[in-house]
Short mmCIF file of C-alpha atoms and ligand atoms in Angstrom, two decimals:
data_model
loop_
_atom_site.label_atom_id
_atom_site.label_comp_id
_atom_site.label_asym_id
_atom_site.label_seq_id
_atom_site.Cartn_x
_atom_site.Cartn_y
_atom_site.Cartn_z
CA UNK A 445 -0.37 0.09 0.41
CA UNK A 446 2.75 2.78 0.92
CA UNK A 447 6.28 1.28 0.11
CA UNK A 448 8.79 3.98 0.55
CA UNK A 449 12.68 3.60 -1.46
CA UNK A 450 15.69 4.90 0.37
CA UNK A 451 14.38 8.38 0.93
CA UNK A 452 16.83 10.66 2.37
CA UNK A 453 15.83 14.41 3.01
CA UNK A 454 19.21 17.09 3.23
CA UNK A 455 18.55 20.65 5.13
CA UNK A 456 22.01 22.04 4.32
CA UNK A 457 24.36 19.60 5.06
CA UNK A 458 21.94 18.03 7.80
CA UNK A 459 20.63 14.53 7.16
CA UNK A 460 16.76 14.99 8.68
CA UNK A 461 16.13 11.85 7.10
CA UNK A 462 19.62 8.99 6.17
CA UNK A 463 17.23 6.88 3.54
CA UNK A 464 14.30 5.43 4.50
CA UNK A 465 13.06 1.91 3.45
CA UNK A 466 9.84 0.37 4.88
CA UNK A 467 7.08 -1.14 3.27
CA UNK A 468 3.42 -1.07 4.41
CA UNK A 469 0.13 -3.42 3.13
CA UNK A 470 -3.26 -2.60 3.75
CA UNK A 471 -5.01 -2.30 6.26
CA UNK A 472 -2.08 -2.30 8.91
CA UNK A 473 -1.90 -0.14 11.54
CA UNK A 474 1.58 1.67 11.66
CA UNK A 475 3.51 3.50 15.11
CA UNK A 476 5.95 5.78 14.06
CA UNK A 477 8.15 5.95 17.59
CA UNK A 478 11.12 8.47 18.02
CA UNK A 479 12.22 11.00 20.12
CA UNK A 480 11.79 14.70 18.96
CA UNK A 481 14.05 15.47 16.16
CA UNK A 482 14.09 12.31 15.13
CA UNK A 483 12.69 11.96 10.99
CA UNK A 484 8.61 11.26 12.20
CA UNK A 485 7.57 15.04 10.56
CA UNK A 486 9.72 15.09 7.78
CA UNK A 487 8.85 11.36 6.37
CA UNK A 488 5.23 11.74 6.96
CA UNK A 489 4.90 15.39 4.92
CA UNK A 490 6.79 13.53 2.31
CA UNK A 491 4.59 10.72 2.26
CA UNK A 492 1.46 12.69 1.83
CA UNK A 493 3.23 15.30 -0.70
CA UNK A 494 3.93 18.56 1.62
CA UNK A 495 7.39 18.29 1.06
CA UNK A 496 10.03 17.24 -0.91
CA UNK A 497 12.39 15.02 -1.10
CA UNK A 498 16.07 15.08 -1.37
CA UNK A 499 15.98 11.85 -2.71
CA UNK A 500 13.84 8.42 -3.15
CA UNK A 501 11.09 7.03 -4.06
CA UNK A 502 7.02 6.71 -2.91
CA UNK A 503 4.47 4.66 -4.01
CA UNK A 504 1.33 4.57 -3.12
CA UNK A 505 -0.57 2.29 -3.97
CA UNK A 506 2.02 1.27 -6.73
CA UNK A 507 1.69 5.30 -7.88
CA UNK A 508 5.13 6.80 -7.84
CA UNK A 509 4.11 9.84 -6.31
CA UNK A 510 6.05 12.54 -8.01
CA UNK A 511 4.17 11.35 -11.47
CA UNK A 512 1.21 11.71 -9.77
CA UNK A 513 0.79 13.48 -6.55
CA UNK A 514 -2.70 14.65 -7.46
CA UNK A 515 -4.65 10.74 -7.12
CA UNK A 516 -1.49 10.49 -4.33
CA UNK A 517 -3.01 13.00 -2.34
CA UNK A 518 -6.73 11.63 -2.42
CA UNK A 519 -6.16 8.30 -1.44
CA UNK A 520 -4.13 10.13 1.90
CA UNK A 521 -6.14 11.92 4.88
CA UNK A 522 -3.71 13.79 7.28
CA UNK A 523 -3.50 15.06 10.10
CA UNK A 524 -0.46 16.90 10.98
CA UNK A 525 1.17 18.30 13.75
CA UNK A 526 -0.81 22.05 13.05
CA UNK A 527 -4.08 21.01 11.55
CA UNK A 528 -4.64 23.33 9.73
CA UNK A 529 -8.19 24.69 10.93
CA UNK A 530 -9.64 27.77 9.69
CA UNK A 531 -11.13 28.79 13.24
CA UNK A 532 -13.46 31.56 12.54
CA UNK A 533 -15.66 29.06 9.88
CA UNK A 534 -17.72 26.32 11.99
CA UNK A 535 -17.31 23.13 11.80
CA UNK A 536 -19.78 21.95 9.57
CA UNK A 537 -18.70 25.03 7.39
CA UNK A 538 -15.46 23.80 7.89
CA UNK A 539 -15.59 20.16 6.86
CA UNK A 540 -18.23 21.64 3.39
CA UNK A 541 -15.02 23.85 2.32
CA UNK A 542 -12.86 20.47 2.86
CA UNK A 543 -15.26 18.32 0.58
CA UNK A 544 -15.42 20.65 -2.22
CA UNK A 545 -11.10 21.73 -1.74
CA UNK A 546 -10.99 17.81 -1.92
CA UNK A 547 -13.24 18.15 -5.20
CA UNK A 548 -15.71 14.75 -3.48
CA UNK A 549 -17.72 12.92 -5.04
CA UNK A 550 -20.14 11.07 -2.87
CA UNK A 551 -23.26 13.10 -1.16
CA UNK A 552 -22.59 15.87 0.94
CA UNK A 553 -24.61 16.20 3.44
CA UNK A 554 -24.57 12.32 4.07
CA UNK A 555 -20.91 12.12 3.89
CA UNK A 556 -19.96 14.45 6.53
CA UNK A 557 -23.04 13.32 8.68
CA UNK A 558 -21.41 10.36 8.64
CA UNK A 559 -18.00 11.81 9.57
CA UNK A 560 -19.22 13.70 12.06
CA UNK A 561 -20.58 11.12 13.84
CA UNK A 562 -17.57 9.08 13.66
CA UNK A 563 -15.70 10.90 15.43
CA UNK A 564 -18.54 12.57 17.50
CA UNK A 565 -18.34 16.64 17.04
CA UNK A 566 -21.92 16.44 15.98
CA UNK A 567 -23.05 17.94 18.51
CA UNK A 568 -20.50 20.81 17.91
CA UNK A 569 -21.25 21.38 14.51
CA UNK A 570 -22.57 24.54 14.10
CA UNK A 571 -20.20 25.82 16.65
CA UNK A 572 -17.18 28.46 15.69
CA UNK A 573 -14.06 26.26 15.79
CA UNK A 574 -12.04 28.72 17.90
CA UNK A 575 -14.00 28.50 20.76
CA UNK A 576 -13.41 24.45 20.77
CA UNK A 577 -11.44 22.88 23.14
CA UNK A 578 -8.22 21.12 22.29
CA UNK A 579 -9.86 17.81 22.14
CA UNK A 580 -12.45 18.44 20.48
CA UNK A 581 -10.68 21.13 17.71
CA UNK A 582 -8.37 17.92 17.33
CA UNK A 583 -11.44 16.44 16.63
CA UNK A 584 -12.34 18.39 14.23
CA UNK A 585 -8.52 17.21 12.13
CA UNK A 586 -9.31 14.16 12.41
CA UNK A 587 -12.84 14.79 10.69
CA UNK A 588 -11.09 17.00 7.70
CA UNK A 589 -8.80 13.55 7.25
CA UNK A 590 -11.72 11.52 5.98
CA UNK A 591 -13.78 13.71 4.01
CA UNK A 592 -13.47 11.59 0.98
CA UNK A 593 -12.95 8.46 3.02
CA UNK A 594 -9.41 8.16 1.81
CA UNK A 595 -7.69 4.13 2.29
CA UNK A 596 -4.94 5.82 4.22
CA UNK A 597 -4.93 8.25 7.00
CA UNK A 598 -1.51 9.63 8.74
CA UNK A 599 -1.92 11.89 12.36
CA UNK A 600 1.35 13.82 13.02
CA UNK A 601 1.54 13.35 16.84
CA UNK A 602 -1.73 13.42 17.08
CA UNK A 603 -2.52 13.73 21.16
CA UNK A 604 0.17 16.47 22.37
CA UNK A 605 -1.81 18.39 24.47
CA UNK A 606 -4.76 16.59 25.34
CA UNK A 607 -5.30 16.03 28.52
CA UNK A 608 -5.82 12.36 29.83
CA UNK A 609 -9.30 12.26 28.88
CA UNK A 610 -9.03 13.44 25.59
CA UNK A 611 -6.05 11.32 25.10
CA UNK A 612 -7.58 7.58 25.82
CA UNK A 613 -11.05 9.21 23.42
CA UNK A 614 -8.23 10.32 20.40
CA UNK A 615 -6.60 6.56 21.36
CA UNK A 616 -9.61 4.66 20.44
CA UNK A 617 -11.45 6.81 17.51
CA UNK A 618 -7.50 5.81 16.05
CA UNK A 619 -7.72 2.50 16.58
CA UNK A 620 -11.86 2.35 15.67
CA UNK A 621 -10.47 3.77 12.42
CA UNK A 622 -7.86 1.36 11.48
CA UNK A 623 -10.44 -1.82 11.15
CA UNK A 624 -11.08 0.10 7.92
CA UNK A 625 -7.92 1.73 6.68
CA UNK A 626 -4.41 1.52 6.79
CA UNK A 627 -3.11 3.64 9.53
CA UNK A 628 0.20 5.29 10.22
CA UNK A 629 0.66 7.24 13.81
CA UNK A 630 3.37 9.05 14.84
CA UNK A 631 4.41 9.42 18.58
CA UNK A 632 7.51 10.35 21.03
CA UNK A 633 5.31 8.27 23.31
CA UNK A 634 5.84 4.33 24.15
CA UNK A 635 2.60 3.05 25.60
CA UNK A 636 0.94 5.06 22.56
CA UNK A 637 1.76 3.24 20.21
CA UNK A 638 1.76 0.18 22.06
CA UNK A 639 -1.92 0.11 22.41
CA UNK A 640 -3.18 1.25 19.26
CA UNK A 641 -0.28 -0.40 16.41
CA UNK A 642 0.18 -3.36 15.38
CA UNK A 643 3.39 -2.36 14.39
CA UNK A 644 6.22 -0.26 15.45
CA UNK A 645 8.57 1.50 13.41
CA UNK A 646 11.51 3.05 15.25
CA UNK A 647 12.93 6.33 13.96
CA UNK A 648 16.22 7.84 15.11
CA UNK A 649 18.70 10.47 14.05
CA UNK A 650 16.50 9.65 10.06
CA UNK A 651 17.51 6.38 10.14
CA UNK A 652 14.45 3.01 11.14
CA UNK A 653 16.42 1.25 13.85
CA UNK A 654 13.72 -1.11 14.43
CA UNK A 655 10.60 -2.50 12.21
CA UNK A 656 8.93 -4.94 14.86
CA UNK A 657 5.59 -6.38 15.52
CA UNK A 658 3.96 -4.57 18.33
CA UNK A 659 4.17 -7.53 20.86
CA UNK A 660 8.05 -8.52 19.36
CA UNK A 661 9.13 -5.21 20.26
CA UNK A 662 7.19 -5.75 23.94
CA UNK A 663 8.86 -8.81 24.34
CA UNK A 664 12.49 -7.62 23.36
CA UNK A 665 11.65 -4.34 25.79
CA UNK A 666 9.66 -6.28 28.51
CA UNK A 667 11.97 -9.14 29.84
CA UNK A 668 12.27 -8.05 32.93
CA UNK A 669 9.60 -5.61 35.24
CA UNK A 670 11.14 -3.06 37.07
CA UNK A 671 9.36 -1.38 40.11
CA UNK A 672 10.05 1.36 42.38
CA UNK A 673 9.01 1.01 46.00
CA UNK A 674 9.64 2.34 49.33
CA UNK A 675 10.79 1.66 52.72
CA UNK A 676 10.96 2.25 56.00
CA UNK A 677 13.57 0.43 57.93
CA UNK A 678 17.29 -0.45 57.96
CA UNK A 679 18.82 0.20 55.22
CA UNK A 680 20.97 -2.01 54.37
CA UNK A 681 19.63 -5.62 55.91
CA UNK A 682 16.00 -4.24 54.04
CA UNK A 683 18.80 -4.29 50.75
CA UNK A 684 19.39 -7.91 51.57
CA UNK A 685 16.08 -8.81 52.44
CA UNK A 686 14.76 -7.55 49.15
CA UNK A 687 17.86 -9.50 47.30
CA UNK A 688 17.35 -12.66 48.63
CA UNK A 689 13.20 -12.39 48.24
CA UNK A 690 11.77 -14.93 45.83
CA UNK A 691 11.18 -14.02 42.30
CA UNK A 692 13.28 -10.83 42.47
CA UNK A 693 16.72 -10.43 39.89
CA UNK A 694 18.20 -7.18 40.75
CA UNK A 695 17.65 -5.16 43.65
CA UNK A 696 19.57 -1.32 44.24
CA UNK A 697 18.70 1.13 46.52
CA UNK A 698 18.52 4.92 44.77
CA UNK A 699 17.98 7.59 48.37
CA UNK A 700 16.82 8.40 51.65
CA UNK A 701 12.83 10.06 51.36
CA UNK A 702 12.49 11.12 54.75
CA UNK A 703 13.98 10.10 57.72
CA UNK A 704 14.55 6.37 57.78
CA UNK A 705 12.92 6.17 54.23
CA UNK A 706 14.45 5.17 51.18
CA UNK A 707 13.72 4.55 47.91
CA UNK A 708 14.23 0.97 45.65
CA UNK A 709 14.16 0.01 42.84
CA UNK A 710 14.04 -4.12 41.62
CA UNK A 711 13.82 -6.17 38.82
CA UNK A 712 11.78 -9.38 38.43
CA UNK A 713 10.85 -10.99 34.99
CA UNK A 714 7.66 -10.39 33.37
CA UNK A 715 5.85 -13.47 34.81
CA UNK A 716 6.68 -13.25 37.94
CA UNK A 717 4.30 -10.70 40.21
CA UNK A 718 6.51 -9.94 43.39
CA UNK A 719 3.35 -7.65 45.07
CA UNK A 720 1.56 -9.53 47.34
CA UNK A 721 4.87 -11.24 48.73
CA UNK A 722 6.91 -8.63 49.37
CA UNK A 723 4.02 -6.68 51.72
CA UNK A 724 3.83 -9.75 53.44
CA UNK A 725 7.16 -10.45 54.17
CA UNK A 726 7.74 -6.68 55.04
CA UNK A 727 5.23 -6.68 56.83
CA UNK A 728 6.45 -9.77 59.05
CA UNK A 729 9.91 -7.80 59.55
CA UNK A 730 7.71 -4.39 60.95
CA UNK A 731 9.51 -2.64 57.78
CA UNK A 732 7.06 -0.80 56.22
CA UNK A 733 6.18 -0.42 52.05
CA UNK A 734 5.15 3.32 51.69
CA UNK A 735 5.35 3.55 48.28
CA UNK A 736 4.89 0.91 45.24
CA UNK A 737 4.88 1.45 41.61
CA UNK A 738 5.60 -0.61 38.54
CA UNK A 739 7.35 1.36 36.42
CA UNK A 740 6.77 0.80 32.47
CA UNK A 741 9.86 0.23 29.63
CA UNK A 742 10.41 4.00 28.22
CA UNK A 743 12.04 4.77 24.92
CA UNK A 744 14.86 4.98 26.37
CA UNK A 745 15.07 1.19 27.65
CA UNK A 746 13.95 -0.33 24.38
CA UNK A 747 16.66 2.20 22.17
CA UNK A 748 18.85 0.65 24.94
CA UNK A 749 18.08 -3.24 24.44
CA UNK A 750 17.50 -2.45 20.35
CA UNK A 751 20.87 -1.31 20.00
CA UNK A 752 22.12 -4.16 22.36
CA UNK A 753 20.61 -7.26 20.54
CA UNK A 754 21.76 -5.49 17.89
CA UNK A 755 25.27 -5.66 18.87
CA UNK A 756 24.85 -9.18 19.84
CA UNK A 757 23.24 -10.67 16.35
CA UNK A 758 25.65 -8.61 14.32
CA UNK A 759 28.41 -10.03 16.67
CA UNK A 760 26.60 -13.39 15.89
CA UNK A 761 26.15 -12.83 11.93
CA UNK A 762 30.03 -11.53 11.53
CA UNK A 763 28.58 -8.01 10.48
CA UNK A 764 25.52 -8.99 8.29
CA UNK A 765 23.01 -6.69 8.98
CA UNK A 766 20.51 -7.08 12.15
CA UNK A 767 17.31 -8.82 11.19
CA UNK A 768 14.85 -5.59 11.35
CA UNK A 769 17.31 -4.29 8.47
CA UNK A 770 15.99 -6.84 6.09
CA UNK A 771 16.19 -5.72 2.72
CA UNK A 772 12.82 -4.93 0.90
CA UNK A 773 11.34 -7.79 -0.96
CA UNK A 774 9.94 -7.38 -4.54
CA UNK A 775 6.44 -5.78 -5.34
P1 ADP B 1603 9.70 14.72 14.37
O1 ADP B 1603 9.20 15.61 13.78
O2 ADP B 1603 10.55 12.97 14.51
O3 ADP B 1603 10.12 15.58 15.36
P2 ADP B 1603 10.82 16.46 12.10
O4 ADP B 1603 10.91 15.41 10.53
O5 ADP B 1603 10.39 17.62 12.19
O6 ADP B 1603 11.57 15.19 13.82
O7 ADP B 1603 12.41 17.09 12.30
C1 ADP B 1603 13.65 15.86 12.15
C2 ADP B 1603 14.94 16.61 12.23
O8 ADP B 1603 15.37 17.53 10.79
C3 ADP B 1603 15.55 17.55 13.04
O9 ADP B 1603 16.70 17.18 13.69
C4 ADP B 1603 14.69 19.19 12.74
O10 ADP B 1603 15.76 20.09 13.32
C5 ADP B 1603 15.09 19.40 11.09
N1 ADP B 1603 14.49 20.21 10.46
C6 ADP B 1603 12.95 19.99 9.97
N2 ADP B 1603 13.14 20.68 9.94
C7 ADP B 1603 13.91 21.96 9.24
C8 ADP B 1603 14.01 23.13 8.47
N3 ADP B 1603 13.59 23.19 7.53
N4 ADP B 1603 15.15 23.33 7.85
C9 ADP B 1603 16.56 22.80 8.61
N5 ADP B 1603 16.12 21.49 9.47
C10 ADP B 1603 14.95 21.31 9.89
MG1 MG B 1604 7.39 16.06 14.48
#
């Protein structure tokens, strides 16, 4: 559905994209994950025809973007980082405007009604966009991407700046859209791609450093569970007890909070839940547990595991490239 070959974008001497290649099949929900400045927006802006590449090719459903940008644009709905909203229009006026802009041939009222109901903005459609909350503005941005019912939808950091409730709603909306469309979503938040996407492509400094199904990547990153636990008791004894506790692979003290309460980082394997047994054990010693928090694997953890495993596999295959760099197959 989307094929990118050796895409390069250079600004002066700086490579924003340093030869990116990937293949996305129909119906996939893809997460572009990477820190700020990695090249996510640049990639998306090139795929959607808003930015030209320095070199490389983009094919959408077999059509070369450069040879037929008009057709390609009708196949992609795009929500850029800054949604192109006309804030003085009402929602309905704006969607009608986009409908004309995209030269849609659907029955206008029915099509826009349907979109409003899918993204849940029917109740605000006569309000001026400027006065809507950030969450609603983002829904209107998603609605404009859906006008014309494009088979591919691309969202650039769709949950940035939203409150937690809005984030959950927008994520579940994107998941729902993924049932009928090919979706690419960019984010710098690991948990976001984990809950929404089938496949995760990690970009760093303009290169793809991992491209894997979500579960596989979670496995790379999640062989261990980590906890942050606060315990009130004698530091040395508590630490040696923690190290002996069944299921604990490592324990270290990271600091003293209040007088006599220490923070420890515990690592256990992913299948063991030590919370109950630890609580009972500490009660027996009369060392109160003041807090316990599971630490989620961060983007940095994933980077480290990937770089480590890449290094390992490069070592074992004597210089051949790691599996996630496998060359694309022919169309
Ligand atoms: P992301 O969306 O992953 O945060 P971007 O694609 O926006 O990253 O940017 C990738 C890199 O390209 C960054 O280092 C950024 O500074 C650089 N860049 C983007 N746009 C320009 C520009 N117009 N001129 C110079 N450098 C740019
Ligand atoms: Mg960006």
